[in-house]
Coordinates of N, CA, C and O in Angstrom, one line a residue:
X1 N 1.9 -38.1 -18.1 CA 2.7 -36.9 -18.2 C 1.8 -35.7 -17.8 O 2.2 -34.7 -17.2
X2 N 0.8 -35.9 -18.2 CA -0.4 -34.5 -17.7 C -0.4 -34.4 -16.4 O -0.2 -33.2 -16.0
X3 N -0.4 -35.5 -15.5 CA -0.2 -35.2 -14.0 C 0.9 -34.3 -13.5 O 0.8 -33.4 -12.7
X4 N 2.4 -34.7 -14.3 CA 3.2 -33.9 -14.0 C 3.2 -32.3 -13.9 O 3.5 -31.5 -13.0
X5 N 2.8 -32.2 -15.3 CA 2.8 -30.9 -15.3 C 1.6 -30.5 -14.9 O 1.8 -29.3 -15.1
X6 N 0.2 -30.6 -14.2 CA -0.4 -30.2 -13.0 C 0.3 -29.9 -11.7 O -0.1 -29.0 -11.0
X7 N 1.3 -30.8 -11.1 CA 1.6 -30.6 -10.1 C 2.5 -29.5 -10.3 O 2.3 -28.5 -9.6
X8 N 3.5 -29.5 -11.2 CA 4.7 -28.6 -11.8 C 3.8 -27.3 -11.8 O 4.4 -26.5 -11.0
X9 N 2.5 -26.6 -12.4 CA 1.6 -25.7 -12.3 C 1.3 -25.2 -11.0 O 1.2 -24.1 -10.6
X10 N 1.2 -26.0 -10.7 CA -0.1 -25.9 -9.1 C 1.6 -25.1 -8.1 O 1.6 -23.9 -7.6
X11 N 3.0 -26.2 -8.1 CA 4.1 -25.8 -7.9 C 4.4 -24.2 -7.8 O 4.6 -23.3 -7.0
X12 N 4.5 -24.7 -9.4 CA 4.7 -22.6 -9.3 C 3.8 -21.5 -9.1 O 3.8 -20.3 -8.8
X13 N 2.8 -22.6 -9.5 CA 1.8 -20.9 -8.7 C 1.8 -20.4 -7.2 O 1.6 -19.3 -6.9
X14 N 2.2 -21.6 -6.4 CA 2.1 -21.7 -5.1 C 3.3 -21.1 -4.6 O 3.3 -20.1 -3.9
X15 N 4.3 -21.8 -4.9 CA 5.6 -21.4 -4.5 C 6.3 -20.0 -5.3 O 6.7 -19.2 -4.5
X16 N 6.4 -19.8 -6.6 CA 6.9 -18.8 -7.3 C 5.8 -17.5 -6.9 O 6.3 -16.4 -7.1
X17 N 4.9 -17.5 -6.5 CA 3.7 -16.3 -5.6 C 4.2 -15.7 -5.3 O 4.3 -14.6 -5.8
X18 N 5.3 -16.2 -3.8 CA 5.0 -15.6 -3.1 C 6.6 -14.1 -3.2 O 6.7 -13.1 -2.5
X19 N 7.4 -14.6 -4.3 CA 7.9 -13.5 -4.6 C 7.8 -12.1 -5.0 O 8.4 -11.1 -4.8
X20 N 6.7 -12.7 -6.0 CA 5.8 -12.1 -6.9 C 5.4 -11.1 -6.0 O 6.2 -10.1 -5.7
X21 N 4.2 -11.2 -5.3 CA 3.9 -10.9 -4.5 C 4.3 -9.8 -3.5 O 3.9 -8.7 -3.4
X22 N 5.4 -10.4 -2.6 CA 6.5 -9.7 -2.0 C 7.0 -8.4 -2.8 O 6.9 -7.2 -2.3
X23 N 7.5 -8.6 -3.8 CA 7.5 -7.3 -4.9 C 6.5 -6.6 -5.3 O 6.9 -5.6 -5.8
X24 N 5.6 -6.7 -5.2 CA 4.7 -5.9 -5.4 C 4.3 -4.8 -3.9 O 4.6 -3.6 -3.7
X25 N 3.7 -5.7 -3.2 CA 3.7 -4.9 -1.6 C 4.9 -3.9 -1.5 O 4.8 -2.8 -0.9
X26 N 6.4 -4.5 -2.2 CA 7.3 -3.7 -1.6 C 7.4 -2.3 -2.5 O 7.8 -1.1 -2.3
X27 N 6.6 -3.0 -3.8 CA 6.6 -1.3 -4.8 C 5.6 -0.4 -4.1 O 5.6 0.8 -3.9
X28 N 4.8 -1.3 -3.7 CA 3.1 -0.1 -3.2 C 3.8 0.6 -2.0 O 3.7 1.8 -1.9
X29 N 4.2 0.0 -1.4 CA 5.2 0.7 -0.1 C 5.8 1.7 -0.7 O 5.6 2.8 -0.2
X30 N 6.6 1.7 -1.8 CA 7.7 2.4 -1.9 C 7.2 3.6 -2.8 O 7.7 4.7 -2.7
X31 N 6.2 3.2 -3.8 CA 5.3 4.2 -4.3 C 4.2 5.2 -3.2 O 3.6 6.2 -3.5
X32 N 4.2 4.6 -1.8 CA 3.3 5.1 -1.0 C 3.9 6.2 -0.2 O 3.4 7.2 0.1
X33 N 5.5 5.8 0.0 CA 6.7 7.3 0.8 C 6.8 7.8 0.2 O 7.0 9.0 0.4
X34 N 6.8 7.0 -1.3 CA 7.4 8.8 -2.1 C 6.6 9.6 -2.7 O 6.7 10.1 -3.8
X35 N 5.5 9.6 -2.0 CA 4.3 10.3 -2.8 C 4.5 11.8 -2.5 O 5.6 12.1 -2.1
X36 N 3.8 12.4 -2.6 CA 3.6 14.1 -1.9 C 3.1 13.9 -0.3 O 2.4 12.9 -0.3
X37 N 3.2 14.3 0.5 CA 2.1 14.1 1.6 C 0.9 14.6 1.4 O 0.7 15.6 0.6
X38 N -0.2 13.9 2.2 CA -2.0 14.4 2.1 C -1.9 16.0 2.5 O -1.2 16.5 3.3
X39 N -3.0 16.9 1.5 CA -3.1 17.9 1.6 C -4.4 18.3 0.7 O -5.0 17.8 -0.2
X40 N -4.5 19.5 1.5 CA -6.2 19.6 1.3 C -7.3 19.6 -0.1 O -8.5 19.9 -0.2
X41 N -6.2 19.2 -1.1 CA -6.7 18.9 -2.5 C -7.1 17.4 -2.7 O -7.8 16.8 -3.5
X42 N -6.1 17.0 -1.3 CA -6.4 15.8 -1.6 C -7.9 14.9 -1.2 O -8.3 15.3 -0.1
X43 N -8.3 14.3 -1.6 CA -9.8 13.8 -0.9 C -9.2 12.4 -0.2 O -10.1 11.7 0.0
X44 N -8.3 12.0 0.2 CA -7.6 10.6 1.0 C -7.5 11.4 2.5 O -7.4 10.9 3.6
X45 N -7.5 13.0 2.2 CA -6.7 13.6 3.8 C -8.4 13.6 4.3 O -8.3 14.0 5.4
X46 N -9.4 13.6 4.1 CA -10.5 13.6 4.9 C -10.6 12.7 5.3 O -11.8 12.4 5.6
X47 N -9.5 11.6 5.6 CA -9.6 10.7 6.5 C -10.1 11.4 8.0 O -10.8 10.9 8.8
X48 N -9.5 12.7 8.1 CA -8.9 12.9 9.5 C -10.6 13.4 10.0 O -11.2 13.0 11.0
X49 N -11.0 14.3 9.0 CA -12.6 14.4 9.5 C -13.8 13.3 9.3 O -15.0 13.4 9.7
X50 N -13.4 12.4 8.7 CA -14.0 11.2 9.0 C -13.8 10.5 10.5 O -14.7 10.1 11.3
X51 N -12.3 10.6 10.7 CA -12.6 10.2 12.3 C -13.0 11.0 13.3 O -13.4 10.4 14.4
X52 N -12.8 12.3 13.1 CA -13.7 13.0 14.2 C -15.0 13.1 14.0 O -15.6 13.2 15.0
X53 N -16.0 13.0 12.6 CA -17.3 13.1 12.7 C -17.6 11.3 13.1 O -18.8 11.3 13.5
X54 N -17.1 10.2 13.2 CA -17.1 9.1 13.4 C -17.0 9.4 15.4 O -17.8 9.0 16.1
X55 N -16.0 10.0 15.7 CA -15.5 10.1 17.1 C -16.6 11.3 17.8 O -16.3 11.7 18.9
X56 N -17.6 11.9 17.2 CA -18.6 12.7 17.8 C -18.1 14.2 18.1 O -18.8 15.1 18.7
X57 N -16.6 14.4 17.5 CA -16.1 15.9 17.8 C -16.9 16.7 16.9 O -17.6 16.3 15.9
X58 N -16.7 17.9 17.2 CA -17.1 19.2 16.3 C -15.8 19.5 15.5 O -14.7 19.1 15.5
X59 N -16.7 20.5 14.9 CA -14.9 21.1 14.2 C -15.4 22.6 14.7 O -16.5 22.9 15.2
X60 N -14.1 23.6 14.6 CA -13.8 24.6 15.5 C -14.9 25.3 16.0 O -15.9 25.0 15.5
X61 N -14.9 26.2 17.1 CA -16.2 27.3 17.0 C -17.2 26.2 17.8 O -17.8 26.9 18.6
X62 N -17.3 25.5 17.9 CA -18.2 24.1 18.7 C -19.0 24.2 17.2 O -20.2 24.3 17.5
X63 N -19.0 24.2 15.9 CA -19.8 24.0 14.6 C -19.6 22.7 14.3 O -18.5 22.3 14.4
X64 N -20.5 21.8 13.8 CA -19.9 21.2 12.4 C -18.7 21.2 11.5 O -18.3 22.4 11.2
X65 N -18.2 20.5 11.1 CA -17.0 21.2 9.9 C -17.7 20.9 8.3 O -18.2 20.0 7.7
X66 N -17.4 22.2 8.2 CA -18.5 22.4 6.9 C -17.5 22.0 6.1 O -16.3 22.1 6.3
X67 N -18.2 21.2 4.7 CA -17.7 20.8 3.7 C -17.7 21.5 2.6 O -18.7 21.4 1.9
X68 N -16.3 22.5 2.1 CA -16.3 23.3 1.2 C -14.9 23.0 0.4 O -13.9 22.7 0.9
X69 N -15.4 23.3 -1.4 CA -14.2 22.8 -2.0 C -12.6 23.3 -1.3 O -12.3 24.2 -0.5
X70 N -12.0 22.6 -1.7 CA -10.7 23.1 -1.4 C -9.8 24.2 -1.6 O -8.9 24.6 -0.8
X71 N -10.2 24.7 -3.1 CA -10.1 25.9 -3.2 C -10.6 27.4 -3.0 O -10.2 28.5 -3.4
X72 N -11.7 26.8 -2.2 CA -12.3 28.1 -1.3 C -11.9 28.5 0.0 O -12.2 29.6 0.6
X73 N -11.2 27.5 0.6 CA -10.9 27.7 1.9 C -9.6 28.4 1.9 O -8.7 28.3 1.1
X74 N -9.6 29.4 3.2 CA -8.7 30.6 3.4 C -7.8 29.9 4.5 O -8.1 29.3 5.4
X75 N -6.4 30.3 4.1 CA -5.7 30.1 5.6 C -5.9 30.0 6.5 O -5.1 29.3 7.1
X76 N -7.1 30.5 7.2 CA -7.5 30.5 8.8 C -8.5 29.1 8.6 O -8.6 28.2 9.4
X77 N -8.9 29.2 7.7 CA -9.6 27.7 7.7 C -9.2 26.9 7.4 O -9.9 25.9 7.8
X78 N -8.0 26.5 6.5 CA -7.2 25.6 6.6 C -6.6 25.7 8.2 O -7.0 24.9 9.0
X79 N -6.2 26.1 8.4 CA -5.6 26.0 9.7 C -6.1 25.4 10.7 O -5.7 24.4 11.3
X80 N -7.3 26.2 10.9 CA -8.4 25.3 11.8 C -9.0 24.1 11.6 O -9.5 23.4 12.4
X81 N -9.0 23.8 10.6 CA -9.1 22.2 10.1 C -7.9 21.6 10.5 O -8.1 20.4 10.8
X82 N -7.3 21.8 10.5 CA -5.7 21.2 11.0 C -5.8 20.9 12.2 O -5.9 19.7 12.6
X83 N -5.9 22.3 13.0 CA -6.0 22.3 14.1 C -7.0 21.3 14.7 O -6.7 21.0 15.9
X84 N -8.3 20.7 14.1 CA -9.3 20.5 14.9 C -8.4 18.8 14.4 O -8.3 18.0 15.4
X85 N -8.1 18.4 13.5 CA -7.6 17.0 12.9 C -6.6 16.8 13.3 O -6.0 15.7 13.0
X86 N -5.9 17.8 14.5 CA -4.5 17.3 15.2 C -5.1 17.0 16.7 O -4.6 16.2 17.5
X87 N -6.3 17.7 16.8 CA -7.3 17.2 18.5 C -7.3 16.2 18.1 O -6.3 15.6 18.5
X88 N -8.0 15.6 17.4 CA -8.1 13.9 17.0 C -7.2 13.4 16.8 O -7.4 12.2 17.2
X89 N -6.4 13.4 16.5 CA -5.1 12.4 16.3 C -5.4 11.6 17.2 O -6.2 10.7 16.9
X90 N -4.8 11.8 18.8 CA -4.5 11.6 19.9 C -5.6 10.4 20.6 O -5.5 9.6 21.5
X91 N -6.4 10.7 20.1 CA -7.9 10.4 20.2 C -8.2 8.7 19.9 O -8.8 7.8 20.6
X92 N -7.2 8.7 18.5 CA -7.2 7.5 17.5 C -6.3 6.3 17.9 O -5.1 6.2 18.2
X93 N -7.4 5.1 17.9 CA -6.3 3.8 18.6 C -5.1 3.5 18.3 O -5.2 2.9 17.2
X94 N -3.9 3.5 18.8 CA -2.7 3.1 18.3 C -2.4 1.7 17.3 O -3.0 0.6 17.3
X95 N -1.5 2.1 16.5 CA -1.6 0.8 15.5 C -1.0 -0.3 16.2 O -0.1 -0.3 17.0
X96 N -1.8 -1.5 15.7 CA -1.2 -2.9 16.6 C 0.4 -2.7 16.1 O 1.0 -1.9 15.5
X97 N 0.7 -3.9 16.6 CA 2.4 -3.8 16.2 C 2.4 -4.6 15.0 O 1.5 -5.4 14.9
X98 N 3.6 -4.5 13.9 CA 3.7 -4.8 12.9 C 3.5 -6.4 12.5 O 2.6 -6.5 11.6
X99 N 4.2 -7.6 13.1 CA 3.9 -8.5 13.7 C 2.8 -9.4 13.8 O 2.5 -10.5 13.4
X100 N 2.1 -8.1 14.7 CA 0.3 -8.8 15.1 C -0.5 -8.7 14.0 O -0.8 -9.9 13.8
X101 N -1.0 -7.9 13.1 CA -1.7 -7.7 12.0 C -1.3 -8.6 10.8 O -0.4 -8.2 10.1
X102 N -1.9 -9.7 10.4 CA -2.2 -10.0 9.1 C -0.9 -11.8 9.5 O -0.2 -12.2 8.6
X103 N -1.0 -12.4 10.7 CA -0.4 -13.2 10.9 C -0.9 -14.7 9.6 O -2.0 -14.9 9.2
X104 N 0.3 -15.3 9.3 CA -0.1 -16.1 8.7 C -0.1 -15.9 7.4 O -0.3 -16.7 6.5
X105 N 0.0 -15.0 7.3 CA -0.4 -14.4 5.4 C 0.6 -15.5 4.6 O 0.0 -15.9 3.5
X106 N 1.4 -15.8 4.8 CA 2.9 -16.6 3.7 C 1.7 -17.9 3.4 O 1.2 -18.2 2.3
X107 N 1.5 -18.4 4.8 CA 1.0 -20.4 4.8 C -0.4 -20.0 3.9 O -0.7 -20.5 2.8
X108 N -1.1 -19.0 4.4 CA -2.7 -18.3 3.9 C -2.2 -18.5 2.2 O -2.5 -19.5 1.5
X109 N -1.5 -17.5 1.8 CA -1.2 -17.3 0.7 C -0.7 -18.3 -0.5 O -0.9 -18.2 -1.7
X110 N 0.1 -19.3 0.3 CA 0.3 -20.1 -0.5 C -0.8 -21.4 -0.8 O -0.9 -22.0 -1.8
X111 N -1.3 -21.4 0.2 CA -2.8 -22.5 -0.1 C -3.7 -21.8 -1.1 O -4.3 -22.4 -2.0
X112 N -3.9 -20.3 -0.8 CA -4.5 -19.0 -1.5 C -4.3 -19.3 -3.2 O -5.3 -19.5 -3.9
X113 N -2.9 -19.3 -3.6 CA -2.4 -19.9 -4.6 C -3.0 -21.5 -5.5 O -3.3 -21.8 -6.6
X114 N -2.8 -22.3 -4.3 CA -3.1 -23.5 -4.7 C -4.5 -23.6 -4.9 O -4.8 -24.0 -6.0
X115 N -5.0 -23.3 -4.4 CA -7.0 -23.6 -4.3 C -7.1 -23.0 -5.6 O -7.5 -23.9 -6.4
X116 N -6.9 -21.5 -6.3 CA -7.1 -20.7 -7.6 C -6.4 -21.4 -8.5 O -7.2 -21.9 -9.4
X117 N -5.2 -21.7 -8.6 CA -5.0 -22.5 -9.7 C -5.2 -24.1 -10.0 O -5.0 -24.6 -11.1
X118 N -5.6 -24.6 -8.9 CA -6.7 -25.8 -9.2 C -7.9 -25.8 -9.3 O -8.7 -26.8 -9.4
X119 N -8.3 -24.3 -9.2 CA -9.4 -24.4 -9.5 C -9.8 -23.9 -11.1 O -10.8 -24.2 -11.7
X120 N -8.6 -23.1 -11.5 CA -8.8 -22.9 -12.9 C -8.7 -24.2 -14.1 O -9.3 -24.4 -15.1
X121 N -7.3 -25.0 -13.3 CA -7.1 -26.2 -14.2 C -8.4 -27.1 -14.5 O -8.7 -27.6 -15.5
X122 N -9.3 -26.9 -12.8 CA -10.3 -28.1 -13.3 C -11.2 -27.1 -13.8 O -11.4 -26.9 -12.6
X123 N -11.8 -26.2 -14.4 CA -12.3 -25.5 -15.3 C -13.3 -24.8 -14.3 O -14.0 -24.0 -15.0
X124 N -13.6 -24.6 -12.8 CA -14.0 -24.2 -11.8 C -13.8 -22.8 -11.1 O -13.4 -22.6 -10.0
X125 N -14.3 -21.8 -12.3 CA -13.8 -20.9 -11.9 C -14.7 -20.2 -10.4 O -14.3 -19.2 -9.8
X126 N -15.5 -20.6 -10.1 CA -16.6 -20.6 -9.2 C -16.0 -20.8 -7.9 O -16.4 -20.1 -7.0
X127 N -15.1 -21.5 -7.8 CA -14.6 -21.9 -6.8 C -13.2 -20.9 -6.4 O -12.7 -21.0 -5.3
X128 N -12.9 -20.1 -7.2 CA -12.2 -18.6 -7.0 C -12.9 -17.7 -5.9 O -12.3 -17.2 -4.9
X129 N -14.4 -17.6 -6.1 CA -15.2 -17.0 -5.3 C -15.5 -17.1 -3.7 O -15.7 -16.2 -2.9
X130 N -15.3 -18.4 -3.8 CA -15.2 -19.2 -2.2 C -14.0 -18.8 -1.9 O -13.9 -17.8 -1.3
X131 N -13.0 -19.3 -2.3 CA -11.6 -18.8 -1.8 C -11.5 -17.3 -1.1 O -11.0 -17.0 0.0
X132 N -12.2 -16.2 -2.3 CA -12.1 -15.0 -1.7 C -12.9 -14.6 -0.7 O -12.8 -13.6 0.0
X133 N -13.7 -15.3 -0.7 CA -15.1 -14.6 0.4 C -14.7 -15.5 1.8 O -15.2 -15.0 2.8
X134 N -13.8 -16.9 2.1 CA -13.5 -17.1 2.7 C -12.2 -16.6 3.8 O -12.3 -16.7 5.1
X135 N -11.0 -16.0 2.8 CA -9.9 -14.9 3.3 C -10.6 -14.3 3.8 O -10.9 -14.3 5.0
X136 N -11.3 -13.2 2.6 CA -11.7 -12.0 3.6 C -12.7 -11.9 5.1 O -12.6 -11.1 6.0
X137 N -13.7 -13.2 5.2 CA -14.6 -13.2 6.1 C -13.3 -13.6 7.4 O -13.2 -12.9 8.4
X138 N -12.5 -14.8 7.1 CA -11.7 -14.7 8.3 C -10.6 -13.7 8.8 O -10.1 -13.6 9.9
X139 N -10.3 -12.7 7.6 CA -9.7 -11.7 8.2 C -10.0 -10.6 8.4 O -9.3 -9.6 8.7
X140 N -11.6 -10.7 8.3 CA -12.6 -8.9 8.8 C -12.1 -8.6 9.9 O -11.4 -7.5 10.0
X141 N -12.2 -9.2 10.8 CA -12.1 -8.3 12.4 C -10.6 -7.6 11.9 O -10.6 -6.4 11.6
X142 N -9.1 -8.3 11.9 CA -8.0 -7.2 12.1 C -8.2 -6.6 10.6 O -7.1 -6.1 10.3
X143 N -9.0 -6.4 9.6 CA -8.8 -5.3 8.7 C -9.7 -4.4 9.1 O -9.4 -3.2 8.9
X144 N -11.0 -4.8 9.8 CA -11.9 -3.5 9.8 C -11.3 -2.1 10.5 O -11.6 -0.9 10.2
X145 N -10.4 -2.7 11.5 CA -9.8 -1.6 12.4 C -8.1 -1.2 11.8 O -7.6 -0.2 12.3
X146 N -7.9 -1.5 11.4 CA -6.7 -1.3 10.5 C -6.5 -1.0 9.1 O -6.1 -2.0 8.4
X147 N -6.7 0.2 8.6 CA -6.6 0.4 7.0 C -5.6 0.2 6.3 O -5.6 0.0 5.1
X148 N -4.0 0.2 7.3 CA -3.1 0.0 6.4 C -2.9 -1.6 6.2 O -2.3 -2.1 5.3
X149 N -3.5 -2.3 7.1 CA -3.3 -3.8 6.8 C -4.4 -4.0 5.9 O -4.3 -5.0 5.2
X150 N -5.4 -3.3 5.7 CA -6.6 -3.7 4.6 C -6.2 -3.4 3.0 O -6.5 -4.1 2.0
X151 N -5.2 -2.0 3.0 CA -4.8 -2.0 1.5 C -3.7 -3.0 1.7 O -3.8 -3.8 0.7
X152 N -2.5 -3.5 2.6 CA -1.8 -4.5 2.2 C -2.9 -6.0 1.8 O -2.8 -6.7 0.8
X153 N -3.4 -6.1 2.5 CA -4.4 -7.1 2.1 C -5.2 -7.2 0.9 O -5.7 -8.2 0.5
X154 N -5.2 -6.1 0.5 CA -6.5 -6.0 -1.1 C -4.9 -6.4 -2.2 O -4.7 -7.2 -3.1
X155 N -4.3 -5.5 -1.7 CA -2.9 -5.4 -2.8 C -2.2 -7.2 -2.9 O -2.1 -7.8 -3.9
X156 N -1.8 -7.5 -1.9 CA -1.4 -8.9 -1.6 C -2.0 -10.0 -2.4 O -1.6 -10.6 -3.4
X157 N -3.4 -10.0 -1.7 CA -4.2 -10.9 -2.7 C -4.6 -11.1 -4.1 O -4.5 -12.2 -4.7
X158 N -5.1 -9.8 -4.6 CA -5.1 -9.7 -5.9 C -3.9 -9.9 -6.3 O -4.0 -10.9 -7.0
X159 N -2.4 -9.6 -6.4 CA -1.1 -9.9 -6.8 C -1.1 -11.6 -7.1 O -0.7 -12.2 -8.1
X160 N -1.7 -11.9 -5.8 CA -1.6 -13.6 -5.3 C -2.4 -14.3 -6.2 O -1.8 -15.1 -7.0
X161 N -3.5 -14.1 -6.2 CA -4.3 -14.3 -7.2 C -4.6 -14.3 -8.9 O -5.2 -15.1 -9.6
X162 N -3.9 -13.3 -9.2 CA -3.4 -13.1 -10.7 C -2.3 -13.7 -11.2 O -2.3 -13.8 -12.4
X163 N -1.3 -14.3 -10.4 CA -0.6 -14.9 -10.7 C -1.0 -16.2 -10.7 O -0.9 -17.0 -11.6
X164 N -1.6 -16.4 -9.6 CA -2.0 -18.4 -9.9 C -3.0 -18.3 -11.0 O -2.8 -19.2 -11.8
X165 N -3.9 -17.7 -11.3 CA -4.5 -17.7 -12.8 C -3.9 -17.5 -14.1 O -4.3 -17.9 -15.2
X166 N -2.7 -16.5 -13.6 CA -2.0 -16.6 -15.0 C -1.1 -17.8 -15.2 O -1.0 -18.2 -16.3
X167 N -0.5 -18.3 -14.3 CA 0.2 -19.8 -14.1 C -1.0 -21.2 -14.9 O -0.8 -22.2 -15.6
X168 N -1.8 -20.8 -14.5 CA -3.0 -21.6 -14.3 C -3.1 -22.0 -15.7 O -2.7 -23.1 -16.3
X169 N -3.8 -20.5 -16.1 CA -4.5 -20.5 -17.8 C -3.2 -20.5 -18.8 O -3.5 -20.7 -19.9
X170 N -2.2 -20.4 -18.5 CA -0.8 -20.4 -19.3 C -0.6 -22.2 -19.5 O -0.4 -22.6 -20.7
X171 N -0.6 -23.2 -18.3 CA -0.2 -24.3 -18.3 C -1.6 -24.8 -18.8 O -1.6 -25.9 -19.4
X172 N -2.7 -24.2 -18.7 CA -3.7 -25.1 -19.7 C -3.6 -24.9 -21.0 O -3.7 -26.0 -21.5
X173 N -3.3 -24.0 -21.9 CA -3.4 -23.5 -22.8 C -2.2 -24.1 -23.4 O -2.5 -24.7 -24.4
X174 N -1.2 -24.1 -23.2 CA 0.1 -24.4 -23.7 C 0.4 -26.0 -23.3 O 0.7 -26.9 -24.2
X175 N 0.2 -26.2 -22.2 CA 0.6 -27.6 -21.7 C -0.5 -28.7 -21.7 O -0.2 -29.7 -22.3
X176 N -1.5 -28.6 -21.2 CA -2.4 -29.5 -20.8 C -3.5 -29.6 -22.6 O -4.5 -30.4 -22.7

């Protein structure tokens, strides 16, 4: 009877995931449009001078862009920060298509599932470790250059993961 309800475990962590999951990405999405847009209080909008001091530009004036709180800066320098973070845009590689980035994730995810919650049943939590360091090493190359596929990917897996552990430690605890 123990076999059963291992497979029955291993089952839903694997397969019941990937809803889980799915809902989650779809809240982070939907918490992520309805936010405010980036603005200069925000420390996420210095993405844009990260890619121009990364891309070798100046900021206005042929200067540096000097780093001053947010609430010191006057209109004309907000502006010109704008202005120098709209030269770059243009600059910045186009996002692959929707599609291409993050192929495989469902089949990934669901083995993702199975490996953690067999690894919790046989008391192996060590083997969580390998799982993660294995995802992430084969999906560096398309996250390094894509950040929106790197938070879907941090968000995904941890979702993915928490669930087959709580599947996991729920069916040892109660069932096994």
């Amino acid at each position: 009877m123990e076999f059963v309800w291992i497979v029955l475990t291993l089952a839903a962590a694997a397969v019941l995931g990937w809803p889980v999951t799915a809902a989650v990405l779809r809240l982070a999405r939907a918490v992520e449009n309805s936010g405010p847009p980036f603005s200069d209080a925000d420390p996420a909008a210095d993405q844009d001078l990260d890619a121009q001091l990364s891309a070798g530009g100046r900021g206005s004036a042929g200067t540096a862009p000097q780093h001053s709180k947010p609430s010191l800066r006057t209109p004309a320098a907000s502006t010109a920060s704008t202005a120098s973070a709209a030269a770059v845009a243009p600059q910045r590689r186009s996002a692959p298509a929707p599609g291409s980035v993050l192929r495989g994730g469902l089949v990934i995810g669901v083995l993702e599932r199975l490996a953690v919650a067999a690894s919790v049943l046989a008391s192996e939590p060590v083997a969580i470790a390998y799982v993660v360091a294995i995802k992430g090493l084969g999906r560096y190359a398309e996250l390094k250059d894509t950040p929106a596929a790197a938070e879907r990917f941090i968000i995904g897996t941890l979702t993915s993961m928490l669930w087959a552990v709580g599947v996991a430690a729920a069916a040892r605890a109660f069932l096994l």
